[in-house]
Amino acid sequence: MCGIIGIVGKSEVASALYDALTVLQHRGQDAAGIATLDGNRLRLHKGSGLVRDVFDQTSMLALRGSVGIGHCRYPTAGSEGSAEAQPLYVNSPYGIALAHNGNLINTEALRREVFEDDRRHINTDSDSEVLLNVLAHELQIQDRRQLTPDHIFKAVAGTHARCVGGYAIVSMLLDYGVLAFRDPHGIRPLVLGERDTATGKEYAVASESVALDILGFRLLRDVAPGEAVLMTLDGRLHTRQCAEPAKHAPCIFEYVYLARPDSMIEDVSVYKARLRMGEKLGEKILREMPDHDIDSVIPIPDTSRTVAGPLAQILGVPVREGFVKNRYIGRTFIMPGQSERVKSVRRKLNPVGLEFRNKNVLLVDDSIVRGTTSKQIILMAREAGAKKVYLASAAPPVRYPNIYGIDMPVTAELVAHGRTVEEVERMLGADRLIYQDLDDLVWAVRDGNEKLADFDTSCFSGEYVTGVEPTYLADLEFARSDDAKSQRRQAG
Ligand code: AMP
């Protein structure tokens, strides 16, 4: 997953882009970058690390211009590090910079097509570079002398027709403005906002509405699945439905874990969706353990805090802060190898002993992926003196890989893959493990917007809305395994 932002403003935008990236930082901490349009020059600065580490005063001052795009990256395909930091740039046609959140699943076929038919060279393993070149080619074949919004939208339609997967794109065309679009299923999120200034309207698009909030942009709406929005340098907004109608299936994992609670996605408050997840999970626990002996509900910080409140209320027990998180350490998932991951859970969370001593506790997490976090935490709770340790997950068992831009481990590393709930319970060492049902999770989100008929729930159900070749999944297994990742790291 990644965070993207694009602004067509009336005055300098670099610091607004920087601020937006800092509130999208949870979507990717591997690399960050900003590109701006400074007359007919494109200014670009990017690098590995957190937003605050990538930019300094000198690089910010060089990012001149009132139009720009930004990206923070969590690697989902290709290798980690600065070589594939975004925005990416191609000089022809016009000069295009592009930032991408998501993942294409026909990258290899496209890579061949782009080379053999479009005669373009792709220099990295990144699917984003492939997508950028597809868009460039589709723009190239339009009428060059007089590029109109119509030509640009035709190029997006061509890109939609060729690129399969989950993607939200923000790009910048020199001399033209910012072009943003979403995949035909609307899997990855993208919102549109506007702001009034003394000299006219400014427009922005972002992965999450929280980025618009902090910049003082009004959230207008989500960019529709398969829609493109073009914000031109003259301050106008053009929009067009470019892709053939397809099943709208926003990623449900955004609501479970990825997005910030203060964001609105598809007109659904992420915060309220999480409250409803807690409600449904509480009801299920009460059904399964009507005479429960739970003394308190302890959220595993931070995401599951929102879930814990209503859950505890339904069970009639208090919520307690049993773990204190060291906020100066990154997400444990980010650690490369398994042994590092285990160590960093301990570094990140420390138990408050008195909340565990002689108590039966129900720990609640937003999701269980590898199970590393839960296993360690259950052990920590026992060491701190808990009598019984129950575990509840606000998401159903994660059993299948995500192919639309969330970095999920390979199937073999997913603790619930090929295992029953009882088997996972034993693996994790819990006295009882209760997962949210998928129907309840869907209800929790849809209750915020009845119009949402479908979701991408593939990591729970194994059903992929775009369809997927079995060979793609097999290749992915190899590319994402810890072994493959460490081989890539050694190779430099
Ligand atoms: P684990 O079961 O040890 O793999 O970790 C699960 C925890 O990681 C959950 O508590 C989530 O908060 C978090 N998590 C879930 N999915 C992801 C992801 N794709 N990237 C980073 N963290 C994640």
Short mmCIF file of C-alpha atoms and ligand atoms in Angstrom, two decimals:
data_model
loop_
_atom_site.label_atom_id
_atom_site.label_comp_id
_atom_site.label_asym_id
_atom_site.label_seq_id
_atom_site.Cartn_x
_atom_site.Cartn_y
_atom_site.Cartn_z
CA MET A 1 0.00 0.00 0.00
CA CYS A 2 1.10 3.55 -0.61
CA GLY A 3 -0.16 7.07 -0.08
CA ILE A 4 -0.66 9.51 -2.94
CA ILE A 5 -1.54 13.19 -3.17
CA GLY A 6 -1.87 15.68 -6.02
CA ILE A 7 -2.64 19.42 -5.87
CA VAL A 8 -3.31 22.07 -8.48
CA GLY A 9 -2.99 25.25 -6.47
CA LYS A 10 -2.74 28.99 -6.86
CA SER A 11 0.47 29.36 -4.90
CA GLU A 12 3.49 27.24 -3.90
CA VAL A 13 2.41 23.67 -3.05
CA ALA A 14 5.54 21.87 -1.82
CA SER A 15 4.87 22.33 1.88
CA ALA A 16 1.20 21.33 1.48
CA LEU A 17 2.32 18.15 -0.31
CA TYR A 18 4.82 17.47 2.46
CA ASP A 19 2.17 17.92 5.16
CA ALA A 20 -0.21 15.65 3.27
CA LEU A 21 2.44 12.94 3.02
CA THR A 22 3.05 13.09 6.75
CA VAL A 23 -0.61 12.20 7.42
CA LEU A 24 -0.49 9.49 4.76
CA GLN A 25 2.74 8.12 6.22
CA HIS A 26 0.96 5.12 7.78
CA ARG A 27 0.35 3.90 4.21
CA GLY A 28 4.04 3.50 3.48
CA GLN A 29 7.30 4.18 5.25
CA ASP A 30 9.80 2.77 2.80
CA ALA A 31 10.29 5.79 0.55
CA ALA A 32 8.77 9.17 -0.24
CA GLY A 33 8.85 11.71 -3.02
CA ILE A 34 7.42 14.95 -4.37
CA ALA A 35 7.35 16.30 -7.93
CA THR A 36 6.30 19.85 -8.78
CA LEU A 37 5.75 21.80 -11.94
CA ASP A 38 7.89 24.90 -12.07
CA GLY A 39 7.04 26.61 -15.37
CA ASN A 40 8.21 24.14 -17.97
CA ARG A 41 10.59 22.40 -15.56
CA LEU A 42 9.70 19.39 -13.49
CA ARG A 43 11.24 19.42 -10.02
CA LEU A 44 11.60 16.07 -8.31
CA HIS A 45 12.98 14.94 -5.00
CA LYS A 46 12.63 11.44 -3.56
CA GLY A 47 14.46 8.92 -1.47
CA SER A 48 14.31 6.06 1.02
CA GLY A 49 12.81 6.47 4.44
CA LEU A 50 10.16 8.49 6.23
CA VAL A 51 8.87 11.76 4.81
CA ARG A 52 10.68 13.71 7.54
CA ASP A 53 13.98 12.04 6.61
CA VAL A 54 13.71 12.35 2.85
CA PHE A 55 13.18 16.11 2.69
CA ASP A 56 15.19 18.92 4.18
CA GLN A 57 15.04 22.66 3.78
CA THR A 58 17.21 22.68 0.64
CA SER A 59 15.21 20.01 -1.16
CA MET A 60 11.94 21.66 -0.17
CA LEU A 61 13.04 25.06 -1.45
CA ALA A 62 13.98 23.49 -4.78
CA LEU A 63 10.46 22.08 -5.20
CA ARG A 64 9.05 25.25 -6.66
CA GLY A 65 5.64 25.53 -8.29
CA SER A 66 1.92 25.65 -7.61
CA VAL A 67 1.19 22.19 -9.02
CA GLY A 68 2.57 18.95 -7.67
CA ILE A 69 2.16 15.34 -6.68
CA GLY A 70 3.54 13.25 -3.81
CA HIS A 71 3.92 9.64 -2.83
CA CYS A 72 4.89 7.56 0.18
CA ARG A 73 5.72 3.98 -0.55
CA TYR A 74 5.31 0.60 0.98
CA PRO A 75 6.84 -1.90 -1.40
CA THR A 76 4.37 -4.43 -2.81
CA ALA A 77 6.18 -5.53 -5.94
CA GLY A 78 9.81 -5.28 -6.95
CA SER A 79 12.49 -4.42 -4.46
CA GLU A 80 12.62 -2.12 -1.50
CA GLY A 81 14.64 1.07 -1.44
CA SER A 82 15.21 4.31 -3.22
CA ALA A 83 15.60 2.99 -6.80
CA GLU A 84 11.85 2.60 -7.00
CA ALA A 85 10.82 5.59 -4.94
CA GLN A 86 8.10 7.62 -6.64
CA PRO A 87 7.00 9.83 -8.40
CA LEU A 88 8.47 8.22 -11.52
CA TYR A 89 9.21 10.29 -14.61
CA VAL A 90 9.22 9.78 -18.39
CA ASN A 91 10.24 12.54 -20.70
CA SER A 92 8.01 11.61 -23.61
CA PRO A 93 5.39 12.61 -24.51
CA TYR A 94 5.21 16.03 -22.82
CA GLY A 95 7.02 14.93 -19.65
CA ILE A 96 4.96 12.91 -17.21
CA ALA A 97 5.49 12.23 -13.50
CA LEU A 98 3.39 9.54 -11.86
CA ALA A 99 2.69 8.09 -8.43
CA HIS A 100 0.81 4.86 -7.92
CA ASN A 101 -0.94 3.09 -5.08
CA GLY A 102 -1.84 -0.50 -5.82
CA ASN A 103 -0.59 -3.42 -7.81
CA LEU A 104 -1.03 -4.64 -11.38
CA ILE A 105 -1.51 -8.34 -11.90
CA ASN A 106 -0.68 -8.46 -15.60
CA THR A 107 2.66 -6.69 -15.26
CA GLU A 108 4.73 -9.35 -17.02
CA ALA A 109 2.50 -9.45 -20.12
CA LEU A 110 2.40 -5.64 -20.15
CA ARG A 111 6.14 -5.40 -19.76
CA ARG A 112 6.60 -7.50 -22.92
CA GLU A 113 3.93 -5.53 -24.77
CA VAL A 114 5.43 -2.20 -23.76
CA PHE A 115 8.85 -3.30 -24.98
CA GLU A 116 7.91 -5.17 -28.15
CA ASP A 117 4.92 -3.15 -29.37
CA ASP A 118 5.29 0.27 -27.78
CA ARG A 119 9.12 0.18 -27.95
CA ARG A 120 9.63 1.48 -24.48
CA HIS A 121 12.25 0.33 -22.04
CA ILE A 122 11.35 -0.48 -18.44
CA ASN A 123 14.36 -0.11 -16.21
CA THR A 124 13.08 -1.41 -12.86
CA ASP A 125 10.98 -4.29 -11.53
CA SER A 126 8.24 -1.84 -10.62
CA ASP A 127 4.72 -2.32 -11.99
CA SER A 128 4.29 1.44 -11.58
CA GLU A 129 6.96 2.07 -14.20
CA VAL A 130 5.08 -0.27 -16.54
CA LEU A 131 1.83 1.60 -15.89
CA LEU A 132 3.53 4.95 -16.45
CA ASN A 133 4.81 3.76 -19.82
CA VAL A 134 1.43 2.39 -20.82
CA LEU A 135 -0.12 5.78 -20.03
CA ALA A 136 2.70 7.54 -21.90
CA HIS A 137 2.15 5.35 -24.94
CA GLU A 138 -1.61 5.91 -24.85
CA LEU A 139 -0.99 9.67 -24.72
CA GLN A 140 1.57 9.42 -27.48
CA ILE A 141 -0.92 7.92 -29.92
CA GLN A 142 -3.36 10.81 -29.43
CA ASP A 143 -3.18 13.92 -31.58
CA ARG A 144 0.10 15.51 -30.52
CA ARG A 145 -0.31 19.03 -31.75
CA GLN A 146 -3.36 19.83 -29.75
CA LEU A 147 -3.81 17.80 -26.59
CA THR A 148 -7.33 18.29 -25.20
CA PRO A 149 -9.04 16.79 -22.14
CA ASP A 150 -10.77 14.47 -24.59
CA HIS A 151 -7.42 13.08 -25.76
CA ILE A 152 -6.25 12.66 -22.21
CA PHE A 153 -9.40 10.78 -21.21
CA LYS A 154 -9.03 8.53 -24.26
CA ALA A 155 -5.49 7.76 -23.12
CA VAL A 156 -6.81 6.86 -19.65
CA ALA A 157 -9.44 4.60 -21.24
CA GLY A 158 -6.63 2.89 -23.16
CA THR A 159 -4.67 2.49 -19.94
CA HIS A 160 -7.70 1.01 -18.17
CA ALA A 161 -8.20 -1.44 -20.99
CA ARG A 162 -4.61 -2.68 -20.68
CA CYS A 163 -3.85 -2.54 -16.95
CA VAL A 164 -5.46 -5.17 -14.72
CA GLY A 165 -5.29 -4.90 -10.95
CA GLY A 166 -5.96 -2.43 -8.17
CA TYR A 167 -4.66 1.08 -8.75
CA ALA A 168 -5.14 4.68 -7.81
CA ILE A 169 -2.95 6.98 -9.86
CA VAL A 170 -1.94 10.59 -9.64
CA SER A 171 0.14 11.97 -12.48
CA MET A 172 1.34 15.32 -13.66
CA LEU A 173 1.55 16.33 -17.30
CA LEU A 174 3.94 19.14 -18.06
CA ASP A 175 2.16 22.24 -19.29
CA TYR A 176 -1.17 20.67 -18.51
CA GLY A 177 -1.89 19.84 -14.89
CA VAL A 178 -2.70 16.85 -12.71
CA LEU A 179 -4.47 13.73 -13.97
CA ALA A 180 -5.77 11.17 -11.47
CA PHE A 181 -7.70 7.96 -11.99
CA ARG A 182 -8.83 4.79 -10.31
CA ASP A 183 -9.02 1.19 -11.50
CA PRO A 184 -12.35 0.04 -12.98
CA HIS A 185 -13.31 -1.80 -9.76
CA GLY A 186 -12.32 1.07 -7.47
CA ILE A 187 -10.26 -1.26 -5.32
CA ARG A 188 -7.78 1.31 -4.08
CA PRO A 189 -9.17 4.56 -2.63
CA LEU A 190 -8.91 8.08 -4.04
CA VAL A 191 -10.81 11.19 -2.96
CA LEU A 192 -11.26 14.60 -4.52
CA GLY A 193 -11.40 17.92 -2.69
CA GLU A 194 -11.48 21.65 -3.35
CA ARG A 195 -10.46 24.81 -1.55
CA ASP A 196 -11.38 28.43 -2.23
CA THR A 197 -8.70 31.06 -2.34
CA ALA A 198 -8.76 34.76 -3.14
CA THR A 199 -7.54 33.95 -6.65
CA GLY A 200 -9.86 31.03 -7.38
CA LYS A 201 -10.42 27.36 -6.63
CA GLU A 202 -7.70 24.84 -5.86
CA TYR A 203 -8.20 21.12 -6.33
CA ALA A 204 -6.59 18.11 -4.71
CA VAL A 205 -6.81 14.32 -4.86
CA ALA A 206 -5.52 12.01 -2.14
CA SER A 207 -5.57 8.40 -0.98
CA GLU A 208 -7.44 9.40 2.15
CA SER A 209 -9.63 12.32 3.10
CA VAL A 210 -7.48 13.03 6.16
CA ALA A 211 -4.91 14.57 3.79
CA LEU A 212 -7.56 16.96 2.46
CA ASP A 213 -8.74 17.79 6.01
CA ILE A 214 -5.39 18.94 7.26
CA LEU A 215 -4.86 21.14 4.20
CA GLY A 216 -8.28 22.74 4.54
CA PHE A 217 -9.71 21.19 1.37
CA ARG A 218 -13.41 20.28 1.37
CA LEU A 219 -14.03 16.64 0.54
CA LEU A 220 -16.14 16.70 -2.63
CA ARG A 221 -16.42 12.96 -3.26
CA ASP A 222 -14.54 9.78 -4.04
CA VAL A 223 -13.16 9.51 -7.55
CA ALA A 224 -15.48 6.89 -9.06
CA PRO A 225 -14.18 3.48 -10.13
CA GLY A 226 -12.84 3.79 -13.67
CA GLU A 227 -13.18 7.58 -13.58
CA ALA A 228 -10.45 10.09 -14.38
CA VAL A 229 -10.21 13.63 -13.04
CA LEU A 230 -8.12 16.24 -14.76
CA MET A 231 -7.21 19.40 -12.90
CA THR A 232 -5.77 21.81 -15.42
CA LEU A 233 -3.33 24.66 -14.88
CA ASP A 234 -6.06 27.21 -15.63
CA GLY A 235 -7.83 26.01 -12.45
CA ARG A 236 -10.54 23.92 -14.12
CA LEU A 237 -11.74 20.48 -13.18
CA HIS A 238 -12.65 18.00 -15.92
CA THR A 239 -14.00 14.53 -15.11
CA ARG A 240 -14.92 11.53 -17.22
CA GLN A 241 -15.92 7.93 -16.77
CA CYS A 242 -13.20 6.23 -18.82
CA ALA A 243 -13.49 2.50 -18.13
CA GLU A 244 -16.28 0.11 -19.07
CA PRO A 245 -18.65 -0.37 -16.12
CA ALA A 246 -17.37 -3.07 -13.76
CA LYS A 247 -18.30 -4.37 -10.33
CA HIS A 248 -17.41 -1.73 -7.74
CA ALA A 249 -15.37 -3.54 -5.10
CA PRO A 250 -13.46 -1.27 -2.70
CA CYS A 251 -10.83 -3.00 -0.58
CA ILE A 252 -12.35 -3.92 2.78
CA PHE A 253 -8.93 -4.13 4.43
CA GLU A 254 -8.73 -0.33 4.24
CA TYR A 255 -11.45 -0.21 6.88
CA VAL A 256 -9.95 -3.02 8.97
CA TYR A 257 -6.41 -1.74 9.20
CA LEU A 258 -4.89 0.36 6.44
CA ALA A 259 -6.72 3.66 6.63
CA ARG A 260 -6.64 6.20 9.41
CA PRO A 261 -9.80 6.21 11.53
CA ASP A 262 -10.38 9.89 10.79
CA SER A 263 -10.70 9.23 7.04
CA MET A 264 -13.86 8.85 5.00
CA ILE A 265 -13.65 6.25 2.24
CA GLU A 266 -16.57 5.72 -0.15
CA ASP A 267 -18.64 7.91 2.12
CA VAL A 268 -18.06 5.58 5.06
CA SER A 269 -16.32 6.79 8.18
CA VAL A 270 -13.46 4.37 8.88
CA TYR A 271 -13.85 5.14 12.58
CA LYS A 272 -17.55 4.27 12.64
CA ALA A 273 -16.97 1.13 10.57
CA ARG A 274 -14.48 0.01 13.24
CA LEU A 275 -16.98 0.75 16.02
CA ARG A 276 -19.50 -1.46 14.21
CA MET A 277 -16.86 -4.18 13.80
CA GLY A 278 -16.52 -4.11 17.60
CA GLU A 279 -20.27 -4.38 18.02
CA LYS A 280 -20.58 -7.40 15.71
CA LEU A 281 -17.56 -9.11 17.22
CA GLY A 282 -18.95 -8.55 20.72
CA GLU A 283 -22.26 -10.11 19.71
CA LYS A 284 -20.47 -13.14 18.29
CA ILE A 285 -18.36 -13.61 21.42
CA LEU A 286 -21.47 -13.37 23.56
CA ARG A 287 -23.16 -16.02 21.41
CA GLU A 288 -20.18 -18.34 21.65
CA MET A 289 -19.35 -17.66 25.30
CA PRO A 290 -22.69 -16.73 26.92
CA ASP A 291 -21.30 -17.41 30.42
CA HIS A 292 -17.95 -15.84 29.76
CA ASP A 293 -15.48 -15.20 32.56
CA ILE A 294 -13.68 -12.31 30.86
CA ASP A 295 -12.51 -9.62 33.30
CA SER A 296 -11.40 -7.02 30.76
CA VAL A 297 -10.90 -6.28 27.09
CA ILE A 298 -7.37 -5.24 26.15
CA PRO A 299 -6.80 -3.73 22.71
CA ILE A 300 -3.50 -4.34 20.98
CA PRO A 301 -2.54 -0.76 20.13
CA ASP A 302 -3.36 1.18 18.09
CA THR A 303 -5.87 0.20 15.40
CA SER A 304 -8.02 -2.09 17.54
CA ARG A 305 -8.66 0.56 20.21
CA THR A 306 -11.73 1.73 18.29
CA VAL A 307 -13.04 -1.83 18.06
CA ALA A 308 -12.47 -2.55 21.76
CA GLY A 309 -14.96 0.00 23.16
CA PRO A 310 -18.24 -1.32 21.75
CA LEU A 311 -17.00 -4.89 22.05
CA ALA A 312 -16.38 -4.51 25.79
CA GLN A 313 -19.69 -2.73 26.27
CA ILE A 314 -21.56 -5.66 24.77
CA LEU A 315 -19.68 -8.10 26.98
CA GLY A 316 -20.33 -5.88 30.01
CA VAL A 317 -16.65 -5.59 30.99
CA PRO A 318 -14.22 -2.66 31.02
CA VAL A 319 -11.62 -1.79 28.40
CA ARG A 320 -8.12 -1.64 29.85
CA GLU A 321 -4.86 -0.41 28.41
CA GLY A 322 -2.75 -3.50 29.01
CA PHE A 323 0.03 -2.70 26.58
CA VAL A 324 2.03 0.46 26.18
CA LYS A 325 3.38 1.09 22.76
CA ASN A 326 6.72 2.63 22.06
CA ARG A 327 5.69 5.18 19.50
CA TYR A 328 9.22 5.73 18.30
CA ILE A 329 9.49 2.38 16.57
CA GLY A 330 8.00 1.50 13.17
CA ARG A 331 5.33 -1.06 12.42
CA THR A 332 6.62 -4.55 13.24
CA PHE A 333 5.41 -5.89 9.91
CA ILE A 334 8.08 -3.85 8.25
CA MET A 335 10.94 -5.86 9.70
CA PRO A 336 12.50 -7.98 6.98
CA GLY A 337 13.03 -11.43 8.48
CA GLN A 338 10.97 -13.47 10.92
CA SER A 339 13.46 -13.34 13.83
CA GLU A 340 13.68 -9.55 13.55
CA ARG A 341 9.88 -9.39 13.50
CA VAL A 342 9.60 -11.39 16.72
CA LYS A 343 12.14 -9.21 18.50
CA SER A 344 10.52 -6.03 17.41
CA VAL A 345 7.10 -6.95 18.86
CA ARG A 346 8.82 -7.05 22.24
CA ARG A 347 10.54 -3.78 21.57
CA LYS A 348 7.32 -2.17 20.55
CA LEU A 349 4.85 -3.29 23.21
CA ASN A 350 5.31 -3.64 26.94
CA PRO A 351 2.62 -5.00 29.28
CA VAL A 352 1.18 -3.10 32.24
CA GLY A 353 1.58 -5.94 34.77
CA LEU A 354 -1.34 -5.10 37.05
CA GLU A 355 -3.83 -5.41 34.16
CA PHE A 356 -2.90 -9.06 33.73
CA ARG A 357 -2.14 -10.43 37.20
CA ASN A 358 -4.76 -13.09 38.09
CA LYS A 359 -7.11 -11.89 35.39
CA ASN A 360 -8.90 -13.45 32.43
CA VAL A 361 -8.27 -11.08 29.58
CA LEU A 362 -9.67 -10.81 26.09
CA LEU A 363 -7.05 -9.35 23.77
CA VAL A 364 -8.40 -7.76 20.63
CA ASP A 365 -6.49 -7.10 17.43
CA ASP A 366 -7.68 -5.71 14.10
CA SER A 367 -6.32 -8.68 12.17
CA ILE A 368 -4.08 -11.70 12.50
CA VAL A 369 -1.78 -12.12 9.53
CA ARG A 370 1.34 -14.15 10.25
CA GLY A 371 0.34 -14.55 13.87
CA THR A 372 3.73 -13.32 15.04
CA THR A 373 2.27 -10.38 16.95
CA SER A 374 -0.52 -12.37 18.59
CA LYS A 375 1.71 -15.25 19.64
CA GLN A 376 4.20 -12.94 21.31
CA ILE A 377 1.51 -10.89 22.95
CA ILE A 378 -0.30 -13.89 24.36
CA LEU A 379 3.00 -15.05 25.82
CA MET A 380 3.65 -11.61 27.29
CA ALA A 381 0.16 -11.58 28.85
CA ARG A 382 0.79 -14.97 30.45
CA GLU A 383 4.23 -13.93 31.71
CA ALA A 384 2.58 -10.87 33.23
CA GLY A 385 0.34 -13.20 35.27
CA ALA A 386 -2.89 -13.59 33.25
CA LYS A 387 -4.94 -16.65 34.19
CA LYS A 388 -6.68 -17.02 30.85
CA VAL A 389 -5.87 -15.26 27.60
CA TYR A 390 -8.58 -15.08 24.96
CA LEU A 391 -7.98 -13.49 21.58
CA ALA A 392 -10.46 -11.84 19.22
CA SER A 393 -9.80 -10.52 15.72
CA ALA A 394 -11.90 -7.76 14.14
CA ALA A 395 -11.18 -9.32 10.74
CA PRO A 396 -11.92 -12.86 9.60
CA PRO A 397 -9.02 -15.31 9.12
CA VAL A 398 -6.55 -14.00 6.52
CA ARG A 399 -6.08 -17.07 4.34
CA TYR A 400 -5.14 -15.82 0.87
CA PRO A 401 -2.61 -13.38 -0.57
CA ASN A 402 -3.58 -9.85 -1.43
CA ILE A 403 -2.76 -9.01 -5.05
CA TYR A 404 -4.10 -5.47 -5.22
CA GLY A 405 -1.40 -3.59 -3.41
CA ILE A 406 -1.31 -4.72 0.21
CA ASP A 407 1.88 -6.40 1.24
CA MET A 408 0.58 -9.66 2.64
CA PRO A 409 2.99 -12.51 3.26
CA VAL A 410 3.00 -15.62 1.08
CA THR A 411 0.24 -18.12 1.77
CA ALA A 412 2.54 -20.47 3.63
CA GLU A 413 3.36 -17.67 6.08
CA LEU A 414 -0.29 -16.80 6.79
CA VAL A 415 -1.09 -18.50 10.07
CA ALA A 416 -4.72 -19.18 9.11
CA HIS A 417 -3.99 -20.59 5.67
CA GLY A 418 -5.08 -24.23 5.53
CA ARG A 419 -5.83 -24.25 9.26
CA THR A 420 -9.05 -24.38 11.23
CA VAL A 421 -9.72 -21.75 13.85
CA GLU A 422 -8.95 -24.34 16.56
CA GLU A 423 -5.60 -25.10 14.96
CA VAL A 424 -4.70 -21.41 14.82
CA GLU A 425 -5.84 -21.07 18.43
CA ARG A 426 -3.39 -23.80 19.42
CA MET A 427 -0.56 -22.34 17.30
CA LEU A 428 -0.98 -18.96 18.95
CA GLY A 429 -1.39 -20.42 22.42
CA ALA A 430 -4.74 -18.72 23.14
CA ASP A 431 -7.35 -20.19 25.50
CA ARG A 432 -9.93 -19.25 22.92
CA LEU A 433 -9.73 -17.53 19.55
CA ILE A 434 -12.68 -15.79 17.98
CA TYR A 435 -12.63 -14.26 14.53
CA GLN A 436 -15.14 -11.84 13.05
CA ASP A 437 -17.39 -13.45 10.42
CA LEU A 438 -16.93 -12.07 6.92
CA ASP A 439 -20.63 -11.22 6.60
CA ASP A 440 -20.42 -9.18 9.80
CA LEU A 441 -17.34 -7.34 8.59
CA VAL A 442 -19.10 -6.52 5.33
CA TRP A 443 -22.15 -5.36 7.28
CA ALA A 444 -20.00 -3.15 9.51
CA VAL A 445 -18.70 -1.25 6.49
CA ARG A 446 -21.79 -1.30 4.31
CA ASP A 447 -23.93 0.06 7.13
CA GLY A 448 -22.16 3.36 6.47
CA ASN A 449 -23.19 3.42 2.80
CA GLU A 450 -25.93 1.06 1.63
CA LYS A 451 -24.92 1.68 -1.98
CA LEU A 452 -21.79 -0.40 -1.58
CA ALA A 453 -22.94 -3.78 -2.85
CA ASP A 454 -19.54 -5.48 -3.06
CA PHE A 455 -16.08 -5.32 -1.60
CA ASP A 456 -12.72 -6.78 -2.39
CA THR A 457 -12.51 -9.38 0.39
CA SER A 458 -10.00 -11.59 -1.40
CA CYS A 459 -7.56 -12.11 1.47
CA PHE A 460 -10.42 -13.66 3.45
CA SER A 461 -12.37 -15.37 0.68
CA GLY A 462 -9.79 -16.14 -2.02
CA GLU A 463 -12.13 -14.56 -4.60
CA TYR A 464 -10.45 -12.01 -6.84
CA VAL A 465 -12.74 -9.52 -8.54
CA THR A 466 -10.43 -9.11 -11.56
CA GLY A 467 -9.87 -12.84 -11.95
CA VAL A 468 -6.30 -14.08 -11.62
CA GLU A 469 -4.06 -16.60 -13.37
CA PRO A 470 -2.89 -19.46 -11.11
CA THR A 471 0.64 -18.88 -12.47
CA TYR A 472 0.50 -15.28 -11.20
CA LEU A 473 -0.26 -16.49 -7.69
CA ALA A 474 2.52 -19.07 -7.89
CA ASP A 475 5.06 -16.44 -9.00
CA LEU A 476 3.88 -14.12 -6.27
CA GLU A 477 4.49 -16.81 -3.66
CA PHE A 478 8.09 -16.90 -4.73
CA ALA A 479 8.57 -13.12 -5.05
CA ARG A 480 7.13 -12.37 -1.61
CA SER A 481 8.73 -15.11 0.44
CA ASP A 482 11.19 -14.07 3.13
CA ASP A 483 13.88 -16.07 1.31
CA ALA A 484 13.33 -14.20 -1.94
CA LYS A 485 13.32 -10.88 -0.12
CA SER A 486 16.62 -11.60 1.59
CA GLN A 487 18.16 -12.79 -1.70
CA ARG A 488 17.13 -9.48 -3.27
CA ARG A 489 18.60 -7.55 -0.37
CA GLN A 490 21.91 -9.39 -0.67
CA ALA A 491 21.96 -8.74 -4.39
CA GLY A 492 21.88 -5.06 -3.49
P1 AMP B 1 0.94 -10.58 12.43
O1 AMP B 1 -0.26 -11.42 12.67
O2 AMP B 1 2.03 -10.75 13.42
O3 AMP B 1 1.45 -10.77 11.04
O4 AMP B 1 0.55 -9.06 12.53
C1 AMP B 1 -0.74 -8.66 12.53
C2 AMP B 1 -0.73 -7.21 12.85
O5 AMP B 1 -0.11 -6.48 11.80
C3 AMP B 1 -2.14 -6.72 12.97
O6 AMP B 1 -2.27 -6.33 14.30
C4 AMP B 1 -2.23 -5.52 12.09
O7 AMP B 1 -2.34 -4.40 12.93
C5 AMP B 1 -0.94 -5.45 11.35
N1 AMP B 1 -1.11 -5.65 9.89
C6 AMP B 1 -2.05 -6.32 9.24
N2 AMP B 1 -1.84 -6.28 7.91
C7 AMP B 1 -0.74 -5.56 7.71
C8 AMP B 1 -0.01 -5.14 6.55
N3 AMP B 1 -0.37 -5.48 5.32
N4 AMP B 1 1.10 -4.40 6.75
C9 AMP B 1 1.48 -4.05 7.97
N5 AMP B 1 0.84 -4.42 9.08
C10 AMP B 1 -0.25 -5.16 8.98
#
